[in-house]
CSV table of C-alpha atoms in Angstrom, one decimal:
chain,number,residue,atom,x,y,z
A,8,UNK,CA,0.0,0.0,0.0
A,9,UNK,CA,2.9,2.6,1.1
A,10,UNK,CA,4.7,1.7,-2.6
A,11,UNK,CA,1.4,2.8,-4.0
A,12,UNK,CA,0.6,6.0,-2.3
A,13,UNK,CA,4.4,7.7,-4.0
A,14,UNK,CA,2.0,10.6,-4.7
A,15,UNK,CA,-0.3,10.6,-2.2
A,16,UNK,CA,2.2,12.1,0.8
A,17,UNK,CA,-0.6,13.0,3.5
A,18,UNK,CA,-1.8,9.3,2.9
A,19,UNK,CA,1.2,7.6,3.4
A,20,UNK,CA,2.0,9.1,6.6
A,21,UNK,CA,-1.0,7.0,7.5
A,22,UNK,CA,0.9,4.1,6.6
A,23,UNK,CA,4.0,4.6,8.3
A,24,UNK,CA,1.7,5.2,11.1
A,25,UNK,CA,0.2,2.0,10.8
A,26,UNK,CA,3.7,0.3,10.3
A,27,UNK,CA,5.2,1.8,13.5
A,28,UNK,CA,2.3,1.1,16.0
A,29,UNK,CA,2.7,-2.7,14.2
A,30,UNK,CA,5.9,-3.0,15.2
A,31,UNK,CA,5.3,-1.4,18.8
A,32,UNK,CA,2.5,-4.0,19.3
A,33,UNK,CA,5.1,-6.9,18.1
A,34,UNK,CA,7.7,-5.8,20.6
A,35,UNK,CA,5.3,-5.4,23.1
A,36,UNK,CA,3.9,-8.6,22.6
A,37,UNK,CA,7.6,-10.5,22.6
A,38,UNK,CA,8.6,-8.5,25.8
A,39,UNK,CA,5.4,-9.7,27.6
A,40,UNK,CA,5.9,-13.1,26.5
A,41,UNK,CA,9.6,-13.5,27.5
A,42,UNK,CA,8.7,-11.6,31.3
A,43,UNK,CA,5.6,-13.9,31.5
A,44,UNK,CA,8.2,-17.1,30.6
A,45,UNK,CA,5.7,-18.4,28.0
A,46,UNK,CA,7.6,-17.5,25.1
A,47,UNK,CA,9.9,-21.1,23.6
A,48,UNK,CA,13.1,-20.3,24.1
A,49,UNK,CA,15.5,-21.7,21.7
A,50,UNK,CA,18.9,-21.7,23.5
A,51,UNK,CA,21.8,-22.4,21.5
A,52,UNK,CA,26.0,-21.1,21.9
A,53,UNK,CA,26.4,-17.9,20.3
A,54,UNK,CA,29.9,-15.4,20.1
A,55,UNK,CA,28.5,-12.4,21.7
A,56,UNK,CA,31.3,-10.3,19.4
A,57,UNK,CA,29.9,-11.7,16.5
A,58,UNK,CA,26.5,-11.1,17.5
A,59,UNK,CA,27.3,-7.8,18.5
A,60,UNK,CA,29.0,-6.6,15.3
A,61,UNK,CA,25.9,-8.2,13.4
A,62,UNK,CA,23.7,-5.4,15.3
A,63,UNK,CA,26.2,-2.7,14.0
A,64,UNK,CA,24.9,-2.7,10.9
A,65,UNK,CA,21.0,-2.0,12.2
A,66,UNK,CA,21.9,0.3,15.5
A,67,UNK,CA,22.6,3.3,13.8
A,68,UNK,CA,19.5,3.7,11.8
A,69,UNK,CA,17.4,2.9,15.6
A,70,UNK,CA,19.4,5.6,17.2
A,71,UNK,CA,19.2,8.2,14.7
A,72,UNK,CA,22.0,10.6,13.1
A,73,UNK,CA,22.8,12.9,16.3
A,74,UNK,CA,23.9,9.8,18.3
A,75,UNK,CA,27.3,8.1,17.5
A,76,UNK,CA,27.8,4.8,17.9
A,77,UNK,CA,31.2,3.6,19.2
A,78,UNK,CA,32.4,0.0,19.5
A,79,UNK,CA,34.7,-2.1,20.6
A,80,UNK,CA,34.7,-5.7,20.9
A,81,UNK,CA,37.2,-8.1,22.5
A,82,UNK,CA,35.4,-10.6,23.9
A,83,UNK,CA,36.3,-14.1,22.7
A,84,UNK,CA,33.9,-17.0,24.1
A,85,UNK,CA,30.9,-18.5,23.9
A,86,UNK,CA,27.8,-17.9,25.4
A,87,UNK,CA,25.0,-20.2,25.5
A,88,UNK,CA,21.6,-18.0,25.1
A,89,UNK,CA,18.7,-17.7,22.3
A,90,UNK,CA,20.3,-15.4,19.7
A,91,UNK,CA,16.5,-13.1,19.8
A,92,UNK,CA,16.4,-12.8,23.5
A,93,UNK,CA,20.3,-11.7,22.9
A,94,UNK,CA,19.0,-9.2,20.4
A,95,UNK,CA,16.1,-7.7,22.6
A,96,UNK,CA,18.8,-7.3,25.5
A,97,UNK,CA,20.7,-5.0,23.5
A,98,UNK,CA,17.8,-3.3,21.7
A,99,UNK,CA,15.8,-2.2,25.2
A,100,UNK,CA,19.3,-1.2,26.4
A,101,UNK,CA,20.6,0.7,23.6
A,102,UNK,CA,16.6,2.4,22.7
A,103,UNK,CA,16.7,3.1,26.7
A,104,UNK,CA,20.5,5.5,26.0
A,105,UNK,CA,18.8,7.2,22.8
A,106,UNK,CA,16.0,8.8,24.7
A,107,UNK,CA,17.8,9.9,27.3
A,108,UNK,CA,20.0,11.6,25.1
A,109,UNK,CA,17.6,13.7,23.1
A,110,UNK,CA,19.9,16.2,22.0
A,111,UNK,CA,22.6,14.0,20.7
A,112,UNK,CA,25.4,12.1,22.5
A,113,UNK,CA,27.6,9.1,21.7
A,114,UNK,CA,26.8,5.6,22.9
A,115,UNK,CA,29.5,2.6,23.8
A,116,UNK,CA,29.3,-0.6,23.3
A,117,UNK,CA,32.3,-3.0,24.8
A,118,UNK,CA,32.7,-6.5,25.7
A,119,UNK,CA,35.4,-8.1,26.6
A,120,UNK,CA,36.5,-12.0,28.6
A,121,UNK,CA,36.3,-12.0,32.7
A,122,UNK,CA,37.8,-14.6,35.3
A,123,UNK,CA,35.9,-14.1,38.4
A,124,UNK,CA,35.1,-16.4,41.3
A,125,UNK,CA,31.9,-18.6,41.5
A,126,UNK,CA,30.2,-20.7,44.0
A,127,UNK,CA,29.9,-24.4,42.8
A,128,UNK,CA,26.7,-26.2,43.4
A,129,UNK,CA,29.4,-28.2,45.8
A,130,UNK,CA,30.1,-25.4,47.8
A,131,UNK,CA,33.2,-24.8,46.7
A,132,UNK,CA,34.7,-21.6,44.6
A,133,UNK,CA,36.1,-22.3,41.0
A,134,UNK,CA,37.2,-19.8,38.3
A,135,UNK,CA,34.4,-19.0,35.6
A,136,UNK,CA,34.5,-17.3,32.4
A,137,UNK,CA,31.9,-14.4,31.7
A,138,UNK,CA,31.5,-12.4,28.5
A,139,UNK,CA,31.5,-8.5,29.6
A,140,UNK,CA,29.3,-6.6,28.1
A,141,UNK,CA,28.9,-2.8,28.8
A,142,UNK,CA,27.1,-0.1,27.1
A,143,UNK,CA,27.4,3.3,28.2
A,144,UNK,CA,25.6,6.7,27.0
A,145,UNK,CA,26.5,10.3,27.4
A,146,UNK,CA,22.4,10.9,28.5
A,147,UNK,CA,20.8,12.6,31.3
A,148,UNK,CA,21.5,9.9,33.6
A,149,UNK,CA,19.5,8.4,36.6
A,150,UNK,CA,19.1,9.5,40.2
A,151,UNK,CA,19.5,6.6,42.6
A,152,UNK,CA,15.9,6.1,43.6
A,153,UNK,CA,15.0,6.0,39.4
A,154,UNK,CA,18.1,3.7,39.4
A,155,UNK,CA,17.3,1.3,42.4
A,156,UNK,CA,14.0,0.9,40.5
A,157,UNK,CA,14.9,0.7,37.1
A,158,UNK,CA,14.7,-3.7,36.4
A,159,UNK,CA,11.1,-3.4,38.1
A,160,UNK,CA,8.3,-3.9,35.7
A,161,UNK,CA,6.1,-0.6,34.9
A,162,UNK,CA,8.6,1.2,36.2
A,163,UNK,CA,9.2,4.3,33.7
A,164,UNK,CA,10.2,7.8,33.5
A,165,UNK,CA,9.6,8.4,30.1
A,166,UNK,CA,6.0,10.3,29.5
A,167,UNK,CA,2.7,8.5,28.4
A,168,UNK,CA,2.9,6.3,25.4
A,169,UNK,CA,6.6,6.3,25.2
A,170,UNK,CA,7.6,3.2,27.2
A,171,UNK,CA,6.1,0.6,28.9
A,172,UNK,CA,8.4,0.2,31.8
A,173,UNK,CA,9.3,-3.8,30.4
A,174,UNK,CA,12.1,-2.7,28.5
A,175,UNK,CA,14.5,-3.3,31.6
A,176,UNK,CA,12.5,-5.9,33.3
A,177,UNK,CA,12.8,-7.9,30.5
A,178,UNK,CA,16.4,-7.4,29.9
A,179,UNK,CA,16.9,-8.7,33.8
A,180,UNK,CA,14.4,-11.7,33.2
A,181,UNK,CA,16.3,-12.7,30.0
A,182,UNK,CA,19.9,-12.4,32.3
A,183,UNK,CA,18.6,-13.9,35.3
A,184,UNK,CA,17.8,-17.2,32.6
A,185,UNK,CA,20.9,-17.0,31.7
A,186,UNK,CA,22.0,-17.4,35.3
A,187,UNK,CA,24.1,-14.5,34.0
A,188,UNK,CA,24.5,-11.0,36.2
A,189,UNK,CA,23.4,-7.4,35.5
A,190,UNK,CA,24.2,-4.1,37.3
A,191,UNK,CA,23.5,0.1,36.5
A,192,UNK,CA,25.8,2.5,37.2
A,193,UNK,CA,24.9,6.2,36.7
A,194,UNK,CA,24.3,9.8,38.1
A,195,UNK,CA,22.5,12.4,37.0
A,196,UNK,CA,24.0,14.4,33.6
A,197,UNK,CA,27.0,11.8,33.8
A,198,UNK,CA,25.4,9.2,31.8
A,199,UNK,CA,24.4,5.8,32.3
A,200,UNK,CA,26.3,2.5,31.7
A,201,UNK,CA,24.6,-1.1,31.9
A,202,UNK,CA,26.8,-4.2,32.6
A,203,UNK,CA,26.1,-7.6,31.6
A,204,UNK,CA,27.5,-10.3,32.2
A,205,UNK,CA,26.7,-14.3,30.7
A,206,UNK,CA,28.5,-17.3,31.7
A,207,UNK,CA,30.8,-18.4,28.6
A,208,UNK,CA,29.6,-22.5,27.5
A,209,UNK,CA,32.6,-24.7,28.1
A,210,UNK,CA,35.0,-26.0,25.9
């Protein structure tokens, strides 16, 4: 219908309209499903790096042309997670550092390997591997309350019809599956940065 309305400008505004509210009642629909734990989760071992670099290529057109996008990936294992839950993660986070950064900014995305201690079902501690990954904005930041809040669900600051208040919840459901960690550091006009980390698969 939009290829057919080239003339017809005031009607395919319509259809974009149409087209966006689509998409936000898709997203919507696949964040409730993945909080409620009724969605099928495919789990398979996937290189965050590789995923990551793969989201490159569709980032910069989500974040707009007044946001730069800066990464660097040195991460090197394998993480055992389903490849769309993997993508929402980094969507929710990355839509979450555009907003608050409404008059432009630059956004980070790093990963990188960790050794860090763990406690075995045994009781004992042993070495694991985690894939890092941090992604930090230049935005207006949080207070603490708004950050001691944030992974609640229907918690939001943004203004009616902008957000939903899963976008975080759902990223901390997805981790917490992933018997994987995630943390928020930020203050306000100093930015944001989220940390994740997912247990890498063995060899």
């Amino acid at each position: 219908m939009e290829a057919k309305l080239e003339s017809a400008e005031g009607l395919r505004r319509y259809c974009t309209k149409i087209i966006d509210t689509t998409q936000r009642a898709s997203g919507l629909t696949r964040q409730l499903l993945t909080f409620s734990r009724k969605e099928i989760v495919r789990a398979m071992p996937l290189q965050p790096a590789q995923a990551l670099l793969e989201l490159t290529a569709i980032l910069p057109r989500l974040i707009g042309e007044d946001i730069e996008l800066v990464v660097k990936l040195a991460d090197t294992g394998t993480v055992v997670i389903d490849k769309t839950h993997f993508e929402q993660i980094i969507f929710n986070i990355v839509i979450n550092s555009r907003d608050a950064m409404p008059g432009g900014g630059q956004i980070f995305i790093e990963s990188e390997d960790v050794l860090r201690p763990v406690l075995t079902p045994s009781g004992s501690v042993a070495i694991g591997q985690y894939a890092a990954i941090r992604i930090r904005d230049t935005g207006i930041g949080m207070d603490e309350e708004t950050r001691l809040h944030a992974f609640e669900p229907s918690y939001t600051t943004k203004e009616l019809g902008r957000g939903t208040g899963l976008g975080l919840a759902t990223v901390y459901g997805i981790v917490q599956q992933c018997h994987g960690e995630i943390s928020i550091e930020s203050s306000p006009r100093k930015g944001t940065q989220v940390t994740i980390l997912l247990p890498a698969a063995g060899p």
